[in-house]
Amino acid sequence: MKQDVVIRTVCRLIVPFIQIFALYVIIHGASGTGGGFQGGVIFASAIILIGIAFGLPDALQRISEKTNTLLSCTGLYIYAGIGILCIIFGGNFLGYSFIPLPLDSAATRGLMAEIVEIGIGITVMAVMTSIFYDIAVKEDM
Amino acid sequence: MIWEFNFALFLFLILCAIAAITVRNLLSAVVILSVYSLIMAVLWAEMNAVDVSFTEAAVGAGITTLLFIATLSRTTRRSED
């Protein structure tokens, strides 16, 4: 399902900007509008755009199904790992301020919230992409 | 909080909802649903719920439409019932 040359060129131009915007949304999730879920969805839409414009084999070459599974597990482990780290240091689940970093409490909480958002973003991106792969798998695959 | 603007948006929202369930062509229904999501996103932003609006625009108008179209490419384009 290769598309027209105009579609492929525009897609190749626009995909890096979509990905940069997705990273911006994930990083600014703790302090403003956005967050891991929205950023992950935008990142997945960039990969789905590649899959639509260049055909599914090209998208599978960039991010394979195995990588997808690994990424979704990694994000979940980051989220749960930060939460359990807080329990180990004597706080509640995701009680960020108990983690002993050489920073003041607000900075620690901000840093840990960013890391958790990154984990959520990775998982959402991988799962959305794998849903698209499962639906769009054609008979030529 | 301009009520005429709100009224027009809600009118379009209801029209889109009715059109999406009455139209026979399934591709048209998908496109109308995406328009519905976009109007809903504007309404959320107008109610000062920017986070919800962002999610609605990314998920409702973006990913859901793509998944519907990908599903539609594996089935027939016209409704049977």
CSV table of C-alpha atoms in Angstrom, one decimal:
chain,number,residue,atom,x,y,z
A,1,MET,CA,0.0,0.0,0.0
A,2,LYS,CA,2.6,2.5,-1.1
A,3,GLN,CA,1.1,6.0,-1.6
A,4,ASP,CA,1.7,8.9,-3.9
A,5,VAL,CA,5.1,10.6,-4.0
A,6,VAL,CA,3.6,13.9,-2.6
A,7,ILE,CA,2.2,12.0,0.4
A,8,ARG,CA,5.5,10.2,1.1
A,9,THR,CA,7.5,13.5,0.9
A,10,VAL,CA,5.2,15.4,3.1
A,11,CYS,CA,5.1,12.6,5.6
A,12,ARG,CA,8.9,12.4,5.6
A,13,LEU,CA,9.1,16.1,6.3
A,14,ILE,CA,6.4,16.3,9.0
A,15,VAL,CA,7.2,13.2,11.1
A,16,PRO,CA,10.3,14.7,12.9
A,17,PHE,CA,8.2,17.7,13.9
A,18,ILE,CA,5.4,15.5,15.3
A,19,GLN,CA,7.9,13.5,17.3
A,20,ILE,CA,9.6,16.7,18.7
A,21,PHE,CA,6.1,18.0,19.7
A,22,ALA,CA,5.3,14.7,21.3
A,23,LEU,CA,8.5,14.9,23.4
A,24,TYR,CA,7.7,18.5,24.3
A,25,VAL,CA,4.2,17.4,25.5
A,26,ILE,CA,5.7,14.5,27.6
A,27,ILE,CA,8.4,16.7,29.2
A,28,HIS,CA,6.0,19.5,30.0
A,29,GLY,CA,3.3,17.2,31.3
A,30,ALA,CA,4.1,17.8,35.0
A,31,SER,CA,4.1,21.6,34.9
A,32,GLY,CA,1.5,22.4,32.3
A,33,THR,CA,-1.0,21.1,29.8
A,34,GLY,CA,-0.3,17.6,28.5
A,35,GLY,CA,1.3,14.6,30.0
A,36,GLY,CA,2.5,11.1,29.3
A,37,PHE,CA,-0.7,9.8,27.7
A,38,GLN,CA,-1.2,12.6,25.2
A,39,GLY,CA,2.5,12.7,24.3
A,40,GLY,CA,2.5,9.0,23.8
A,41,VAL,CA,-0.6,9.1,21.6
A,42,ILE,CA,1.0,11.9,19.5
A,43,PHE,CA,4.2,9.9,19.2
A,44,ALA,CA,2.2,6.8,18.1
A,45,SER,CA,0.3,8.8,15.5
A,46,ALA,CA,3.7,9.7,13.9
A,47,ILE,CA,4.6,6.0,13.6
A,48,ILE,CA,1.1,5.3,12.3
A,49,LEU,CA,1.6,8.0,9.7
A,50,ILE,CA,4.7,6.3,8.5
A,51,GLY,CA,2.8,3.0,8.3
A,52,ILE,CA,0.1,4.6,6.2
A,53,ALA,CA,2.3,6.6,3.9
A,54,PHE,CA,5.2,4.1,3.3
A,55,GLY,CA,3.3,0.8,3.9
A,56,LEU,CA,3.3,-1.5,6.9
A,57,PRO,CA,6.6,-3.3,6.2
A,58,ASP,CA,8.5,0.0,6.4
A,59,ALA,CA,6.9,0.9,9.8
A,60,LEU,CA,7.6,-2.7,11.0
A,61,GLN,CA,11.2,-2.2,10.0
A,62,ARG,CA,11.5,0.9,12.1
A,63,ILE,CA,9.7,-0.5,15.2
A,64,SER,CA,9.1,-4.2,15.1
A,65,GLU,CA,6.5,-6.1,17.1
A,66,LYS,CA,9.2,-7.4,19.4
A,67,THR,CA,10.5,-3.9,20.1
A,68,ASN,CA,6.9,-2.8,20.8
A,69,THR,CA,6.4,-5.5,23.4
A,70,LEU,CA,9.8,-4.7,25.0
A,71,LEU,CA,8.9,-0.9,25.1
A,72,SER,CA,5.5,-1.4,26.6
A,73,CYS,CA,7.1,-3.5,29.4
A,74,THR,CA,9.9,-1.0,29.9
A,75,GLY,CA,7.5,1.9,30.5
A,76,LEU,CA,5.4,-0.1,32.9
A,77,TYR,CA,8.6,-1.2,34.8
A,78,ILE,CA,9.7,2.5,35.0
A,79,TYR,CA,6.4,3.5,36.5
A,80,ALA,CA,6.2,0.6,39.0
A,81,GLY,CA,9.9,0.9,39.8
A,82,ILE,CA,9.6,4.5,40.8
A,83,GLY,CA,6.5,3.7,42.9
A,84,ILE,CA,8.2,0.7,44.7
A,85,LEU,CA,11.4,2.7,45.2
A,86,CYS,CA,9.3,5.2,47.2
A,87,ILE,CA,7.9,2.3,49.3
A,88,ILE,CA,11.4,1.0,49.9
A,89,PHE,CA,12.5,4.4,51.2
A,90,GLY,CA,9.6,4.5,53.6
A,91,GLY,CA,6.8,6.4,51.8
A,92,ASN,CA,3.6,5.6,50.1
A,93,PHE,CA,3.4,4.3,46.5
A,94,LEU,CA,4.6,7.2,44.3
A,95,GLY,CA,5.3,9.3,47.3
A,96,TYR,CA,8.1,11.1,45.5
A,97,SER,CA,9.5,13.3,48.3
A,98,PHE,CA,10.8,10.2,50.3
A,99,ILE,CA,13.5,9.5,47.7
A,100,PRO,CA,16.8,10.7,49.1
A,101,LEU,CA,18.3,12.8,46.3
A,102,PRO,CA,20.7,15.8,47.0
A,103,LEU,CA,17.9,18.2,45.9
A,104,ASP,CA,15.2,20.0,47.8
A,105,SER,CA,11.8,18.4,48.1
A,106,ALA,CA,10.0,20.2,45.3
A,107,ALA,CA,12.8,19.5,42.8
A,108,THR,CA,12.8,15.8,43.7
A,109,ARG,CA,9.1,15.6,43.2
A,110,GLY,CA,9.3,17.3,39.9
A,111,LEU,CA,12.1,15.1,38.6
A,112,MET,CA,10.4,11.9,39.7
A,113,ALA,CA,7.1,13.0,38.2
A,114,GLU,CA,8.9,13.6,34.9
A,115,ILE,CA,10.4,10.1,34.9
A,116,VAL,CA,7.0,8.6,35.6
A,117,GLU,CA,5.5,10.6,32.8
A,118,ILE,CA,8.2,9.3,30.4
A,119,GLY,CA,7.4,5.7,31.5
A,120,ILE,CA,3.7,6.3,30.8
A,121,GLY,CA,4.5,7.9,27.4
A,122,ILE,CA,6.7,4.9,26.3
A,123,THR,CA,3.9,2.4,27.2
A,124,VAL,CA,1.1,4.4,25.6
A,125,MET,CA,3.2,4.8,22.4
A,126,ALA,CA,4.0,1.1,22.2
A,127,VAL,CA,0.5,-0.1,22.9
A,128,MET,CA,-1.2,2.3,20.4
A,129,THR,CA,1.3,1.3,17.7
A,130,SER,CA,0.7,-2.4,18.4
A,131,ILE,CA,-3.1,-1.9,18.2
A,132,PHE,CA,-2.6,-0.3,14.8
A,133,TYR,CA,-0.3,-3.2,13.7
A,134,ASP,CA,-2.9,-5.7,14.7
A,135,ILE,CA,-5.7,-4.0,12.9
A,136,ALA,CA,-3.8,-3.0,9.7
A,137,VAL,CA,-2.1,-6.3,9.1
A,138,LYS,CA,-2.8,-7.2,5.5
A,139,GLU,CA,-2.9,-10.4,3.6
A,140,ASP,CA,0.5,-9.6,2.0
A,141,MET,CA,2.1,-9.5,5.4
B,1,MET,CA,-18.3,32.4,27.5
B,2,ILE,CA,-20.1,33.9,24.5
B,3,TRP,CA,-23.4,32.1,24.5
B,4,GLU,CA,-24.1,32.5,20.8
B,5,PHE,CA,-20.8,30.8,20.0
B,6,ASN,CA,-21.6,28.0,22.5
B,7,PHE,CA,-25.1,27.6,21.0
B,8,ALA,CA,-23.8,27.3,17.5
B,9,LEU,CA,-21.2,24.7,18.6
B,10,PHE,CA,-23.8,22.6,20.4
B,11,LEU,CA,-26.1,22.8,17.4
B,12,PHE,CA,-23.3,21.5,15.2
B,13,LEU,CA,-22.5,18.9,17.8
B,14,ILE,CA,-26.0,17.5,17.8
B,15,LEU,CA,-26.2,17.7,14.0
B,16,CYS,CA,-23.0,15.7,13.7
B,17,ALA,CA,-24.2,13.1,16.2
B,18,ILE,CA,-27.4,12.6,14.3
B,19,ALA,CA,-25.7,12.6,10.9
B,20,ALA,CA,-23.1,10.0,12.1
B,21,ILE,CA,-25.7,7.4,13.0
B,22,THR,CA,-28.0,8.0,10.0
B,23,VAL,CA,-25.5,8.2,7.1
B,24,ARG,CA,-25.2,5.0,5.1
B,25,ASN,CA,-21.6,5.3,3.9
B,26,LEU,CA,-19.4,4.1,6.7
B,27,LEU,CA,-16.4,6.2,5.7
B,28,SER,CA,-18.6,9.3,5.8
B,29,ALA,CA,-19.7,8.3,9.3
B,30,VAL,CA,-16.1,8.0,10.4
B,31,VAL,CA,-15.2,11.5,9.1
B,32,ILE,CA,-18.3,13.0,10.7
B,33,LEU,CA,-17.4,11.4,14.0
B,34,SER,CA,-14.0,13.0,13.8
B,35,VAL,CA,-15.7,16.4,13.2
B,36,TYR,CA,-17.8,15.6,16.3
B,37,SER,CA,-14.6,15.0,18.3
B,38,LEU,CA,-13.0,18.3,17.1
B,39,ILE,CA,-16.1,20.3,18.1
B,40,MET,CA,-16.1,18.5,21.4
B,41,ALA,CA,-12.4,19.5,21.9
B,42,VAL,CA,-13.3,23.2,21.2
B,43,LEU,CA,-16.1,22.9,23.7
B,44,TRP,CA,-13.8,21.5,26.4
B,45,ALA,CA,-11.2,24.2,25.8
B,46,GLU,CA,-14.0,26.8,26.1
B,47,MET,CA,-15.0,25.3,29.4
B,48,ASN,CA,-11.3,25.9,30.6
B,49,ALA,CA,-10.6,22.1,30.6
B,50,VAL,CA,-7.5,22.4,28.4
B,51,ASP,CA,-6.1,19.0,29.4
B,52,VAL,CA,-9.3,17.1,28.5
B,53,SER,CA,-9.5,19.1,25.3
B,54,PHE,CA,-6.0,18.1,24.4
B,55,THR,CA,-6.7,14.4,25.0
B,56,GLU,CA,-9.9,14.7,23.0
B,57,ALA,CA,-8.1,16.2,20.0
B,58,ALA,CA,-5.3,13.7,20.1
B,59,VAL,CA,-7.3,10.6,20.8
B,60,GLY,CA,-10.8,11.3,19.4
B,61,ALA,CA,-9.9,13.2,16.3
B,62,GLY,CA,-6.5,11.6,15.6
B,63,ILE,CA,-6.0,8.0,16.7
B,64,THR,CA,-9.6,6.8,16.7
B,65,THR,CA,-10.2,8.0,13.2
B,66,LEU,CA,-7.1,6.3,11.9
B,67,LEU,CA,-8.1,3.0,13.6
B,68,PHE,CA,-11.6,3.2,12.3
B,69,ILE,CA,-10.3,3.8,8.7
B,70,ALA,CA,-7.8,0.9,9.1
B,71,THR,CA,-10.7,-1.3,10.3
B,72,LEU,CA,-12.9,-0.1,7.4
B,73,SER,CA,-10.2,-1.1,4.9
B,74,ARG,CA,-10.7,-4.7,5.9
B,75,THR,CA,-14.5,-4.6,5.7
B,76,THR,CA,-17.1,-3.4,3.2
B,77,ARG,CA,-17.7,0.3,2.9
B,78,ARG,CA,-21.5,0.4,3.1
B,79,SER,CA,-23.7,-0.5,6.0
B,80,GLU,CA,-25.8,-3.7,5.6
B,81,ASP,CA,-28.7,-3.1,7.9
